[in-house]
mmCIF file of C-alpha atoms and ligand atoms in Angstrom:
data_model
loop_
_atom_site.group_PDB
_atom_site.id
_atom_site.type_symbol
_atom_site.label_atom_id
_atom_site.label_comp_id
_atom_site.label_asym_id
_atom_site.label_seq_id
_atom_site.Cartn_x
_atom_site.Cartn_y
_atom_site.Cartn_z
ATOM 1 C CA UNK J 1 -0.235 0.007 0.001
ATOM 2 C CA UNK J 2 0.816 3.501 -0.736
ATOM 3 C CA UNK J 3 -0.033 6.967 1.489
ATOM 4 C CA UNK J 4 -2.943 6.751 1.514
ATOM 5 C CA UNK J 5 -4.383 10.023 -0.299
ATOM 6 C CA UNK J 6 -5.947 9.738 -3.585
ATOM 7 C CA UNK J 7 -8.113 12.350 -5.559
ATOM 8 C CA UNK J 8 -11.520 9.973 -6.484
ATOM 9 C CA UNK J 9 -12.590 10.711 -9.785
ATOM 10 C CA UNK J 10 -16.677 10.933 -10.675
ATOM 11 C CA UNK J 11 -17.098 10.127 -14.479
ATOM 12 C CA UNK J 12 -20.567 10.155 -13.668
ATOM 13 C CA UNK J 13 -20.207 13.405 -12.974
ATOM 14 C CA UNK J 14 -18.073 14.716 -15.130
ATOM 15 C CA UNK J 15 -21.361 13.193 -17.632
ATOM 16 C CA UNK J 16 -23.839 14.491 -15.393
ATOM 17 C CA UNK J 17 -22.269 17.959 -15.514
ATOM 18 C CA UNK J 18 -21.541 18.199 -18.978
ATOM 19 C CA UNK J 19 -24.841 17.205 -19.815
ATOM 20 C CA UNK J 20 -26.789 20.132 -17.619
ATOM 21 C CA UNK J 21 -23.991 22.584 -19.342
ATOM 22 C CA UNK J 22 -25.833 21.464 -23.196
ATOM 23 C CA UNK J 23 -29.118 22.265 -21.416
ATOM 24 C CA UNK J 24 -28.593 25.371 -20.679
ATOM 25 C CA UNK J 25 -27.809 25.825 -24.204
ATOM 26 C CA UNK J 26 -29.970 23.608 -26.029
ATOM 27 C CA UNK J 27 -28.903 25.312 -29.647
ATOM 28 C CA UNK J 28 -25.153 25.100 -28.926
ATOM 29 C CA UNK J 29 -22.104 22.857 -28.915
ATOM 30 C CA UNK J 30 -19.927 22.573 -26.148
ATOM 31 C CA UNK J 31 -16.120 22.402 -25.860
ATOM 32 C CA UNK J 32 -15.431 20.892 -22.304
ATOM 33 C CA UNK J 33 -12.233 22.674 -21.384
ATOM 34 C CA UNK J 34 -9.545 20.467 -19.765
ATOM 35 C CA UNK J 35 -6.954 23.281 -19.598
ATOM 36 C CA UNK J 36 -4.831 22.482 -16.513
ATOM 37 C CA UNK J 37 -5.009 18.583 -16.978
ATOM 38 C CA UNK J 38 -8.450 19.331 -16.593
ATOM 39 C CA UNK J 39 -8.770 21.748 -13.672
ATOM 40 C CA UNK J 40 -6.380 18.954 -11.374
ATOM 41 C CA UNK J 41 -8.170 15.727 -12.108
ATOM 42 C CA UNK J 42 -6.222 14.243 -15.324
ATOM 43 C CA UNK J 43 -7.194 15.344 -18.516
ATOM 44 C CA UNK J 44 -7.414 11.985 -19.874
ATOM 45 C CA UNK J 45 -9.684 10.988 -17.753
ATOM 46 C CA UNK J 46 -11.935 13.904 -18.655
ATOM 47 C CA UNK J 47 -12.160 13.212 -22.138
ATOM 48 C CA UNK J 48 -12.289 9.487 -21.586
ATOM 49 C CA UNK J 49 -15.529 10.296 -19.270
ATOM 50 C CA UNK J 50 -16.889 12.172 -21.713
ATOM 51 C CA UNK J 51 -17.625 10.414 -24.304
ATOM 52 C CA UNK J 52 -20.470 12.713 -25.341
ATOM 53 C CA UNK J 53 -18.302 15.605 -25.715
ATOM 54 C CA UNK J 54 -18.393 17.267 -28.834
ATOM 55 C CA UNK J 55 -15.151 18.604 -27.897
ATOM 56 C CA UNK J 56 -11.909 19.747 -25.834
ATOM 57 C CA UNK J 57 -10.798 23.128 -25.534
ATOM 58 C CA UNK J 58 -7.215 23.149 -23.638
ATOM 59 C CA UNK J 59 -3.631 25.617 -23.750
ATOM 60 C CA UNK J 60 -0.982 23.018 -24.643
ATOM 61 C CA UNK J 61 -0.073 21.448 -27.635
ATOM 62 C CA UNK J 62 1.777 18.840 -26.200
ATOM 63 C CA UNK J 63 -1.922 17.470 -24.098
ATOM 64 C CA UNK J 64 -3.936 17.812 -27.282
ATOM 65 C CA UNK J 65 -1.019 15.907 -29.360
ATOM 66 C CA UNK J 66 -1.401 12.709 -26.600
ATOM 67 C CA UNK J 67 -4.966 12.706 -27.130
ATOM 68 C CA UNK J 68 -4.842 12.878 -31.078
ATOM 69 C CA UNK J 69 -1.899 10.188 -30.170
ATOM 70 C CA UNK J 70 -4.975 7.873 -28.433
ATOM 71 C CA UNK J 71 -7.445 8.254 -31.460
ATOM 72 C CA UNK J 72 -9.344 11.331 -30.406
ATOM 73 C CA UNK J 73 -10.734 12.560 -33.214
ATOM 74 C CA UNK J 74 -13.154 15.060 -31.972
ATOM 75 C CA UNK J 75 -12.598 18.876 -32.482
ATOM 76 C CA UNK J 76 -9.820 20.298 -30.198
ATOM 77 C CA UNK J 77 -8.779 23.724 -29.963
ATOM 78 C CA UNK J 78 -6.005 25.586 -28.086
ATOM 79 C CA UNK J 79 -7.305 28.798 -26.609
ATOM 80 C CA UNK J 80 -4.326 30.980 -26.124
ATOM 81 C CA UNK J 81 -3.348 29.143 -30.145
ATOM 82 C CA UNK J 82 0.059 28.131 -30.772
ATOM 83 C CA UNK J 83 3.155 30.453 -29.369
ATOM 84 C CA UNK J 84 5.920 29.578 -32.226
ATOM 85 C CA UNK J 85 6.190 28.459 -35.823
ATOM 86 C CA UNK J 86 7.250 25.089 -34.610
ATOM 87 C CA UNK J 87 3.722 24.403 -32.873
ATOM 88 C CA UNK J 88 1.880 26.378 -35.524
ATOM 89 C CA UNK J 89 2.785 23.547 -38.005
ATOM 90 C CA UNK J 90 2.357 20.534 -35.510
ATOM 91 C CA UNK J 91 -1.000 21.869 -34.372
ATOM 92 C CA UNK J 92 -1.337 21.697 -38.312
ATOM 93 C CA UNK J 93 0.017 18.106 -39.095
ATOM 94 C CA UNK J 94 -2.556 17.394 -36.206
ATOM 95 C CA UNK J 95 -5.335 19.126 -37.049
ATOM 96 C CA UNK J 96 -5.709 20.585 -33.395
ATOM 97 C CA UNK J 97 -7.063 24.098 -34.521
ATOM 98 C CA UNK J 98 -6.171 26.874 -32.770
ATOM 99 C CA UNK J 99 -7.345 30.674 -31.662
ATOM 100 C CA UNK J 100 -4.998 33.926 -32.762
ATOM 101 C CA UNK J 101 -4.916 36.467 -30.400
ATOM 102 C CA UNK J 102 -2.045 38.310 -31.498
ATOM 103 C CA UNK J 103 -0.527 39.880 -34.516
ATOM 104 C CA UNK J 104 2.503 37.776 -33.414
ATOM 105 C CA UNK J 105 0.236 34.795 -34.118
ATOM 106 C CA UNK J 106 -0.792 35.885 -37.897
ATOM 107 C CA UNK J 107 2.432 37.016 -39.025
ATOM 108 C CA UNK J 108 3.964 33.011 -38.349
ATOM 109 C CA UNK J 109 0.310 31.727 -39.717
ATOM 110 C CA UNK J 110 1.143 34.464 -42.875
ATOM 111 C CA UNK J 111 4.641 33.243 -43.201
ATOM 112 C CA UNK J 112 4.738 29.574 -42.464
ATOM 113 C CA UNK J 113 4.039 27.433 -45.614
ATOM 114 C CA UNK J 114 1.705 24.560 -43.606
ATOM 115 C CA UNK J 115 1.902 21.370 -44.313
ATOM 116 C CA UNK J 116 1.009 20.682 -47.468
ATOM 117 C CA UNK J 117 -0.677 16.814 -46.891
ATOM 118 C CA UNK J 118 -2.856 18.631 -43.856
ATOM 119 C CA UNK J 119 -6.739 19.386 -43.977
ATOM 120 C CA UNK J 120 -6.791 22.900 -43.569
ATOM 121 C CA UNK J 121 -5.876 24.556 -39.956
ATOM 122 C CA UNK J 122 -8.831 25.990 -37.715
ATOM 123 C CA UNK J 123 -9.022 28.820 -36.850
ATOM 124 C CA UNK J 124 -11.099 30.457 -34.062
ATOM 125 C CA UNK J 125 -10.187 34.361 -34.220
ATOM 126 C CA UNK J 126 -10.597 35.929 -30.850
ATOM 127 C CA UNK J 127 -11.665 39.480 -30.082
ATOM 128 C CA UNK J 128 -11.116 41.635 -27.048
ATOM 129 C CA UNK J 129 -14.003 42.946 -25.517
ATOM 130 C CA UNK J 130 -13.213 44.032 -22.260
ATOM 131 C CA UNK J 131 -11.016 41.634 -20.810
ATOM 132 C CA UNK J 132 -7.910 43.012 -22.004
ATOM 133 C CA UNK J 133 -6.042 40.332 -21.970
ATOM 134 C CA UNK J 134 -6.331 38.272 -25.325
ATOM 135 C CA UNK J 135 -7.572 39.184 -28.622
ATOM 136 C CA UNK J 136 -7.888 41.657 -31.359
ATOM 137 C CA UNK J 137 -10.228 44.360 -30.854
ATOM 138 C CA UNK J 138 -13.328 44.555 -32.435
ATOM 139 C CA UNK J 139 -12.689 47.116 -34.724
ATOM 140 C CA UNK J 140 -9.976 45.691 -35.981
ATOM 141 C CA UNK J 141 -11.829 42.534 -36.472
ATOM 142 C CA UNK J 142 -12.549 42.146 -40.485
ATOM 143 C CA UNK J 143 -8.948 43.466 -41.325
ATOM 144 C CA UNK J 144 -8.503 40.418 -39.797
ATOM 145 C CA UNK J 145 -10.303 38.491 -41.199
ATOM 146 C CA UNK J 146 -9.062 39.533 -44.691
ATOM 147 C CA UNK J 147 -5.286 38.569 -43.649
ATOM 148 C CA UNK J 148 -6.897 35.513 -42.435
ATOM 149 C CA UNK J 149 -8.768 34.317 -45.596
ATOM 150 C CA UNK J 150 -6.027 34.670 -48.052
ATOM 151 C CA UNK J 151 -3.749 32.134 -45.827
ATOM 152 C CA UNK J 152 -3.556 29.186 -47.499
ATOM 153 C CA UNK J 153 -4.544 26.181 -45.408
ATOM 154 C CA UNK J 154 -6.201 27.832 -42.980
ATOM 155 C CA UNK J 155 -9.740 27.978 -42.596
ATOM 156 C CA UNK J 156 -11.753 30.794 -40.181
ATOM 157 C CA UNK J 157 -14.459 29.102 -38.489
ATOM 158 C CA UNK J 158 -15.417 30.717 -35.185
ATOM 159 C CA UNK J 159 -14.999 34.248 -33.693
ATOM 160 C CA UNK J 160 -14.282 34.303 -30.131
ATOM 161 C CA UNK J 161 -14.306 36.892 -26.541
ATOM 162 C CA UNK J 162 -14.488 35.991 -23.062
ATOM 163 C CA UNK J 163 -16.491 38.088 -20.773
ATOM 164 C CA UNK J 164 -14.719 39.330 -17.198
ATOM 165 C CA UNK J 165 -17.807 39.513 -15.035
ATOM 166 C CA UNK J 166 -20.039 36.825 -16.556
ATOM 167 C CA UNK J 167 -19.884 35.334 -12.710
ATOM 168 C CA UNK J 168 -20.465 38.767 -11.197
ATOM 169 C CA UNK J 169 -23.437 42.182 -11.136
ATOM 170 C CA UNK J 170 -21.723 43.269 -14.014
ATOM 171 C CA UNK J 171 -22.565 40.930 -16.206
ATOM 172 C CA UNK J 172 -21.943 40.937 -20.049
ATOM 173 C CA UNK J 173 -23.879 43.397 -21.308
ATOM 174 C CA UNK J 174 -20.919 45.425 -22.815
ATOM 175 C CA UNK J 175 -19.402 42.870 -24.071
ATOM 176 C CA UNK J 176 -21.623 41.540 -25.711
ATOM 177 C CA UNK J 177 -22.901 45.073 -27.128
ATOM 178 C CA UNK J 178 -19.023 45.171 -28.325
ATOM 179 C CA UNK J 179 -19.113 41.646 -30.058
ATOM 180 C CA UNK J 180 -22.484 40.819 -31.233
ATOM 181 C CA UNK J 181 -22.095 43.719 -34.331
ATOM 182 C CA UNK J 182 -19.084 42.379 -35.634
ATOM 183 C CA UNK J 183 -20.076 38.369 -35.335
ATOM 184 C CA UNK J 184 -23.525 39.056 -36.943
ATOM 185 C CA UNK J 185 -21.509 41.335 -40.125
ATOM 186 C CA UNK J 186 -19.003 38.735 -40.816
ATOM 187 C CA UNK J 187 -21.825 35.760 -40.464
ATOM 188 C CA UNK J 188 -19.178 33.515 -38.476
ATOM 189 C CA UNK J 189 -20.161 31.126 -35.508
ATOM 190 C CA UNK J 190 -19.145 32.577 -32.100
ATOM 191 C CA UNK J 191 -18.092 31.210 -28.770
ATOM 192 C CA UNK J 192 -18.518 33.254 -26.398
ATOM 193 C CA UNK J 193 -19.668 31.192 -22.628
ATOM 194 C CA UNK J 194 -17.181 30.048 -19.977
ATOM 195 C CA UNK J 195 -19.694 28.237 -17.317
ATOM 196 C CA UNK J 196 -20.780 31.729 -15.211
ATOM 197 C CA UNK J 197 -22.457 32.677 -19.219
ATOM 198 C CA UNK J 198 -24.111 29.283 -19.506
ATOM 199 C CA UNK J 199 -24.582 29.206 -16.069
ATOM 200 C CA UNK J 200 -26.490 33.077 -16.104
ATOM 201 C CA UNK J 201 -27.047 34.586 -19.258
ATOM 202 C CA UNK J 202 -29.021 33.048 -22.045
ATOM 203 C CA UNK J 203 -26.641 34.554 -24.418
ATOM 204 C CA UNK J 204 -24.760 31.685 -23.849
ATOM 205 C CA UNK J 205 -27.038 29.824 -26.591
ATOM 206 C CA UNK J 206 -24.659 30.222 -28.738
ATOM 207 C CA UNK J 207 -22.109 27.983 -31.433
ATOM 208 C CA UNK J 208 -19.843 26.743 -29.703
ATOM 209 C CA UNK J 209 -19.954 26.724 -25.619
ATOM 210 C CA UNK J 210 -16.730 26.760 -23.421
ATOM 211 C CA UNK J 211 -17.814 24.667 -20.065
ATOM 212 C CA UNK J 212 -15.062 24.499 -17.614
ATOM 213 C CA UNK J 213 -15.119 24.720 -14.353
ATOM 214 C CA UNK J 214 -19.216 23.451 -13.836
ATOM 215 C CA UNK J 215 -17.673 20.347 -15.578
ATOM 216 C CA UNK J 216 -15.815 19.734 -12.278
ATOM 217 C CA UNK J 217 -18.825 20.301 -10.521
ATOM 218 C CA UNK J 218 -17.760 23.656 -8.940
ATOM 219 C CA UNK J 219 -19.983 26.744 -8.849
ATOM 220 C CA UNK J 220 -18.384 29.592 -10.571
ATOM 221 C CA UNK J 221 -20.134 31.831 -8.215
ATOM 222 C CA UNK J 222 -19.078 33.253 -5.100
ATOM 223 C CA UNK J 223 -22.667 33.068 -4.075
ATOM 224 C CA UNK J 224 -24.048 29.155 -4.508
ATOM 225 C CA UNK J 225 -21.816 26.117 -4.204
ATOM 226 C CA UNK J 226 -22.230 23.322 -7.401
ATOM 227 C CA UNK J 227 -24.699 21.367 -5.552
ATOM 228 C CA UNK J 228 -27.145 24.761 -5.619
ATOM 229 C CA UNK J 229 -26.781 24.667 -9.446
ATOM 230 C CA UNK J 230 -27.592 20.499 -9.977
ATOM 231 C CA UNK J 231 -23.819 20.202 -10.583
ATOM 232 C CA UNK J 232 -21.883 17.254 -8.825
ATOM 233 C CA UNK J 233 -18.682 17.016 -7.702
ATOM 234 C CA UNK J 234 -16.157 15.240 -10.193
ATOM 235 C CA UNK J 235 -13.143 14.635 -7.224
ATOM 236 C CA UNK J 236 -13.126 13.961 -3.648
ATOM 237 C CA UNK J 237 -9.891 14.129 -2.130
ATOM 238 C CA UNK J 238 -9.388 11.107 0.571
ATOM 239 C CA UNK J 239 -6.963 10.300 2.656
ATOM 240 C CA UNK J 240 -6.281 8.124 5.462
ATOM 241 C CA UNK J 241 -5.765 8.881 9.516
ATOM 242 C CA UNK J 242 -2.040 7.590 9.838
ATOM 243 C CA UNK J 243 -2.079 8.655 13.779
ATOM 244 C CA UNK J 244 -3.923 9.613 16.465
ATOM 245 C CA UNK J 245 -2.823 11.612 19.749
ATOM 246 C CA UNK J 246 -4.250 12.407 23.146
ATOM 247 C CA UNK J 247 -4.268 15.611 24.269
ATOM 248 C CA UNK J 248 -4.130 17.231 27.693
ATOM 249 C CA UNK J 249 -6.018 20.529 28.325
ATOM 250 C CA UNK J 250 -3.361 23.344 27.324
ATOM 251 C CA UNK J 251 -1.156 20.825 24.958
ATOM 252 C CA UNK J 252 -1.440 22.326 21.606
ATOM 253 C CA UNK J 253 -0.470 20.721 17.740
ATOM 254 C CA UNK J 254 1.554 21.183 15.207
ATOM 255 C CA UNK J 255 4.181 24.138 14.069
ATOM 256 C CA UNK J 256 3.461 27.006 15.763
ATOM 257 C CA UNK J 257 1.732 25.136 18.312
ATOM 258 C CA UNK J 258 -0.892 27.658 17.115
ATOM 259 C CA UNK J 259 -3.879 24.979 18.695
ATOM 260 C CA UNK J 260 -3.594 24.243 22.397
ATOM 261 C CA UNK J 261 -6.385 21.849 23.815
ATOM 262 C CA UNK J 262 -8.461 23.925 26.460
ATOM 263 C CA UNK J 263 -10.017 20.585 27.333
ATOM 264 C CA UNK J 264 -8.887 16.740 26.888
ATOM 265 C CA UNK J 265 -9.227 15.922 23.029
ATOM 266 C CA UNK J 266 -8.377 13.570 20.884
ATOM 267 C CA UNK J 267 -6.804 14.553 17.683
ATOM 268 C CA UNK J 268 -5.962 12.396 14.416
ATOM 269 C CA UNK J 269 -3.032 13.338 12.017
ATOM 270 C CA UNK J 270 -4.771 12.810 7.979
ATOM 271 C CA UNK J 271 -1.549 12.123 5.380
ATOM 272 C CA UNK J 272 -2.411 15.321 3.569
ATOM 273 C CA UNK J 273 -0.507 18.750 3.552
ATOM 274 C CA UNK J 274 0.226 21.022 1.344
ATOM 275 C CA UNK J 275 2.574 19.430 -0.608
ATOM 276 C CA UNK J 276 -0.525 17.471 -1.636
ATOM 277 C CA UNK J 277 -2.390 20.641 -2.561
ATOM 278 C CA UNK J 278 -4.094 21.025 0.603
ATOM 279 C CA UNK J 279 -3.964 25.282 1.324
ATOM 280 C CA UNK J 280 -1.914 25.704 4.319
ATOM 281 C CA UNK J 281 -3.464 29.410 4.970
ATOM 282 C CA UNK J 282 -7.149 27.418 5.906
ATOM 283 C CA UNK J 283 -8.027 28.130 9.602
ATOM 284 C CA UNK J 284 -8.429 25.731 12.698
ATOM 285 C CA UNK J 285 -11.692 25.125 12.319
ATOM 286 C CA UNK J 286 -12.325 24.140 8.504
ATOM 287 C CA UNK J 287 -14.524 21.059 7.474
ATOM 288 C CA UNK J 288 -13.972 17.971 7.208
ATOM 289 C CA UNK J 289 -15.931 14.307 7.036
ATOM 290 C CA UNK J 290 -13.748 12.058 9.433
ATOM 291 C CA UNK J 291 -15.379 8.113 8.758
ATOM 292 C CA UNK J 292 -18.227 10.481 7.450
ATOM 293 C CA UNK J 293 -18.893 12.544 10.468
ATOM 294 C CA UNK J 294 -18.484 16.557 10.471
ATOM 295 C CA UNK J 295 -15.023 17.600 12.218
ATOM 296 C CA UNK J 296 -12.670 20.225 11.781
ATOM 297 C CA UNK J 297 -9.025 20.662 11.207
ATOM 298 C CA UNK J 298 -6.800 21.733 13.665
ATOM 299 C CA UNK J 299 -3.374 23.728 13.796
ATOM 300 C CA UNK J 300 -1.383 24.184 11.381
ATOM 301 C CA UNK J 301 -1.154 22.516 7.903
ATOM 302 C CA UNK J 302 1.640 20.781 8.035
ATOM 303 C CA UNK J 303 4.293 19.650 4.987
ATOM 304 C CA UNK J 304 2.581 16.306 3.918
ATOM 305 C CA UNK J 305 -0.129 15.942 7.938
ATOM 306 C CA UNK J 306 -2.890 18.131 9.019
ATOM 307 C CA UNK J 307 -4.136 17.951 12.293
ATOM 308 C CA UNK J 308 -8.463 16.485 12.752
ATOM 309 C CA UNK J 309 -10.507 17.373 15.945
ATOM 310 C CA UNK J 310 -11.870 13.302 16.586
ATOM 311 C CA UNK J 311 -14.620 14.467 19.486
ATOM 312 C CA UNK J 312 -17.954 14.220 17.249
ATOM 313 C CA UNK J 313 -16.041 10.872 15.732
ATOM 314 C CA UNK J 314 -14.970 8.598 18.915
ATOM 315 C CA UNK J 315 -14.605 5.887 16.891
ATOM 316 C CA UNK J 316 -11.957 6.787 14.304
ATOM 317 C CA UNK J 317 -8.670 5.663 14.685
ATOM 318 C CA UNK J 318 -5.869 5.058 12.324
ATOM 319 C CA UNK J 319 -6.880 3.632 8.726
ATOM 320 C CA UNK J 320 -10.128 6.037 9.013
ATOM 321 C CA UNK J 321 -11.130 7.886 5.979
ATOM 322 C CA UNK J 322 -11.222 11.421 5.638
ATOM 323 C CA UNK J 323 -12.570 14.019 3.472
ATOM 324 C CA UNK J 324 -10.961 16.969 2.674
ATOM 325 C CA UNK J 325 -13.150 17.987 -0.470
ATOM 326 C CA UNK J 326 -15.628 16.496 -2.651
ATOM 327 C CA UNK J 327 -18.703 14.443 -2.096
ATOM 328 C CA UNK J 328 -20.119 15.370 1.274
ATOM 329 C CA UNK J 329 -18.142 18.048 1.241
ATOM 330 C CA UNK J 330 -18.375 21.003 -1.154
ATOM 331 C CA UNK J 331 -14.687 21.895 -2.340
ATOM 332 C CA UNK J 332 -16.506 25.687 -2.798
ATOM 333 C CA UNK J 333 -15.799 25.652 1.699
ATOM 334 C CA UNK J 334 -12.868 25.085 1.335
ATOM 335 C CA UNK J 335 -11.862 26.919 -1.184
ATOM 336 C CA UNK J 336 -13.667 30.129 1.259
ATOM 337 C CA UNK J 337 -12.261 28.961 4.316
ATOM 338 C CA UNK J 338 -8.856 29.303 1.619
ATOM 339 C CA UNK J 339 -9.595 33.084 0.592
ATOM 340 C CA UNK J 340 -9.901 31.539 -2.817
ATOM 341 C CA UNK J 341 -11.640 29.984 -5.569
ATOM 342 C CA UNK J 342 -12.406 26.609 -6.249
ATOM 343 C CA UNK J 343 -10.457 26.959 -9.442
ATOM 344 C CA UNK J 344 -7.339 27.160 -7.660
ATOM 345 C CA UNK J 345 -8.119 23.828 -5.162
ATOM 346 C CA UNK J 346 -8.237 22.051 -7.701
ATOM 347 C CA UNK J 347 -5.897 22.797 -10.229
ATOM 348 C CA UNK J 348 -2.941 22.696 -7.445
ATOM 349 C CA UNK J 349 -3.720 18.985 -6.724
ATOM 350 C CA UNK J 350 -0.183 17.619 -6.427
ATOM 351 C CA UNK J 351 1.198 15.436 -9.616
ATOM 352 C CA UNK J 352 1.555 12.969 -6.023
ATOM 353 C CA UNK J 353 -1.566 12.307 -5.410
ATOM 354 C CA UNK J 354 -2.131 9.301 -7.386
ATOM 355 C CA UNK J 355 -6.338 10.190 -9.372
ATOM 356 C CA UNK J 356 -8.174 7.227 -9.257
ATOM 357 C CA UNK J 357 -11.338 6.319 -11.700
ATOM 358 C CA UNK J 358 -13.928 5.891 -9.058
ATOM 359 C CA UNK J 359 -16.577 3.132 -10.802
ATOM 360 C CA UNK J 360 -19.623 3.947 -9.250
HETATM 361 C C1 PLP E 1 -10.546 28.813 -18.366
HETATM 362 C C2 PLP E 1 -11.034 29.294 -20.081
HETATM 363 C C3 PLP E 1 -12.920 28.912 -19.860
HETATM 364 C C4 PLP E 1 -13.461 28.080 -18.679
HETATM 365 O O1 PLP E 1 -14.298 28.655 -18.098
HETATM 366 P P1 PLP E 1 -14.955 28.779 -16.513
HETATM 367 O O2 PLP E 1 -15.425 29.635 -15.671
HETATM 368 O O3 PLP E 1 -14.079 27.690 -16.187
HETATM 369 O O4 PLP E 1 -16.556 28.187 -17.029
HETATM 370 C C5 PLP E 1 -13.928 29.960 -20.720
HETATM 371 N N1 PLP E 1 -12.831 30.161 -21.936
HETATM 372 C C6 PLP E 1 -11.348 30.919 -21.881
HETATM 373 C C7 PLP E 1 -10.900 31.016 -22.951
HETATM 374 C C8 PLP E 1 -10.775 30.016 -20.773
HETATM 375 O O5 PLP E 1 -9.750 30.295 -20.644
#
């Protein structure tokens, strides 16, 4: 047996969440977003769990090439496009779609002969409508489109943009107003909707949805957890107790001795620390489930261990299961305690934590 910590991946939850995204936008097709190793779930496992997905959006061509090598034939798109000429050629050769968001990429496209034997390279043209990270300004769209259409071996397929505040009261109205007329003039299929837009804005019912976080069961909204949106957690981070201690009143546990027992208490030591991706910043009392019973952390999270209060679960002992987040304990709860969002916690689950596919 190895060190007892696992990220249990729930393929049924992934499939359910994907279907829910499509229900919100029945006209749309959906690129499941699997960047950051499938938001920490393992991108190959996520793809395997989504036989109904219409395609996949990701960041690095290595992962996309791996999918092609595994025989994946569905559309793939690199959300930041290619970073150099070699990568551009590799994408063209392997039939990997690319976003184009910058003049530098456009020039590479214009000056790089693409493999003559390959099918046309699928290009998603990205417009910056207010996020101000990536993309051409809407007023330049027509010129860029004309230049793209002049490049042989390129198929301009989609006009895309990305919303900065789809999850917030500001919403998407201003960005949509900048985008929609250009899209209409150009007559291209569009792709605008991340999870928040899919769940909250009917405008999301467009050609290519881009659901990310919702596939993994986590809410994109600060004020709601995934379960309240009908989502199911796709990962349960689970470890075991590897030790127990009985503290006398006045004794403390862990580095810095920041937690002191005010009465005699049993604590359990869990095989999970910040080197596994559990956030060090969380305070004592951050919820955990010990053998399914709700309890809380005590003291500082260390690199490989953390301690939990066994008062609510007196029969717990070495080998007891501790759920850090997932089924029965929303990741959003832990994220809030760590002053961050579920996205960051999932993506930070360390490579040393084995991802195992849950049979149920
Ligand atoms: C990450 C990403 C998404 C998915 O966003 P979620 O909030 O996780 O749904 C969609 N589009 C682009 C361009 C992205 O980078």
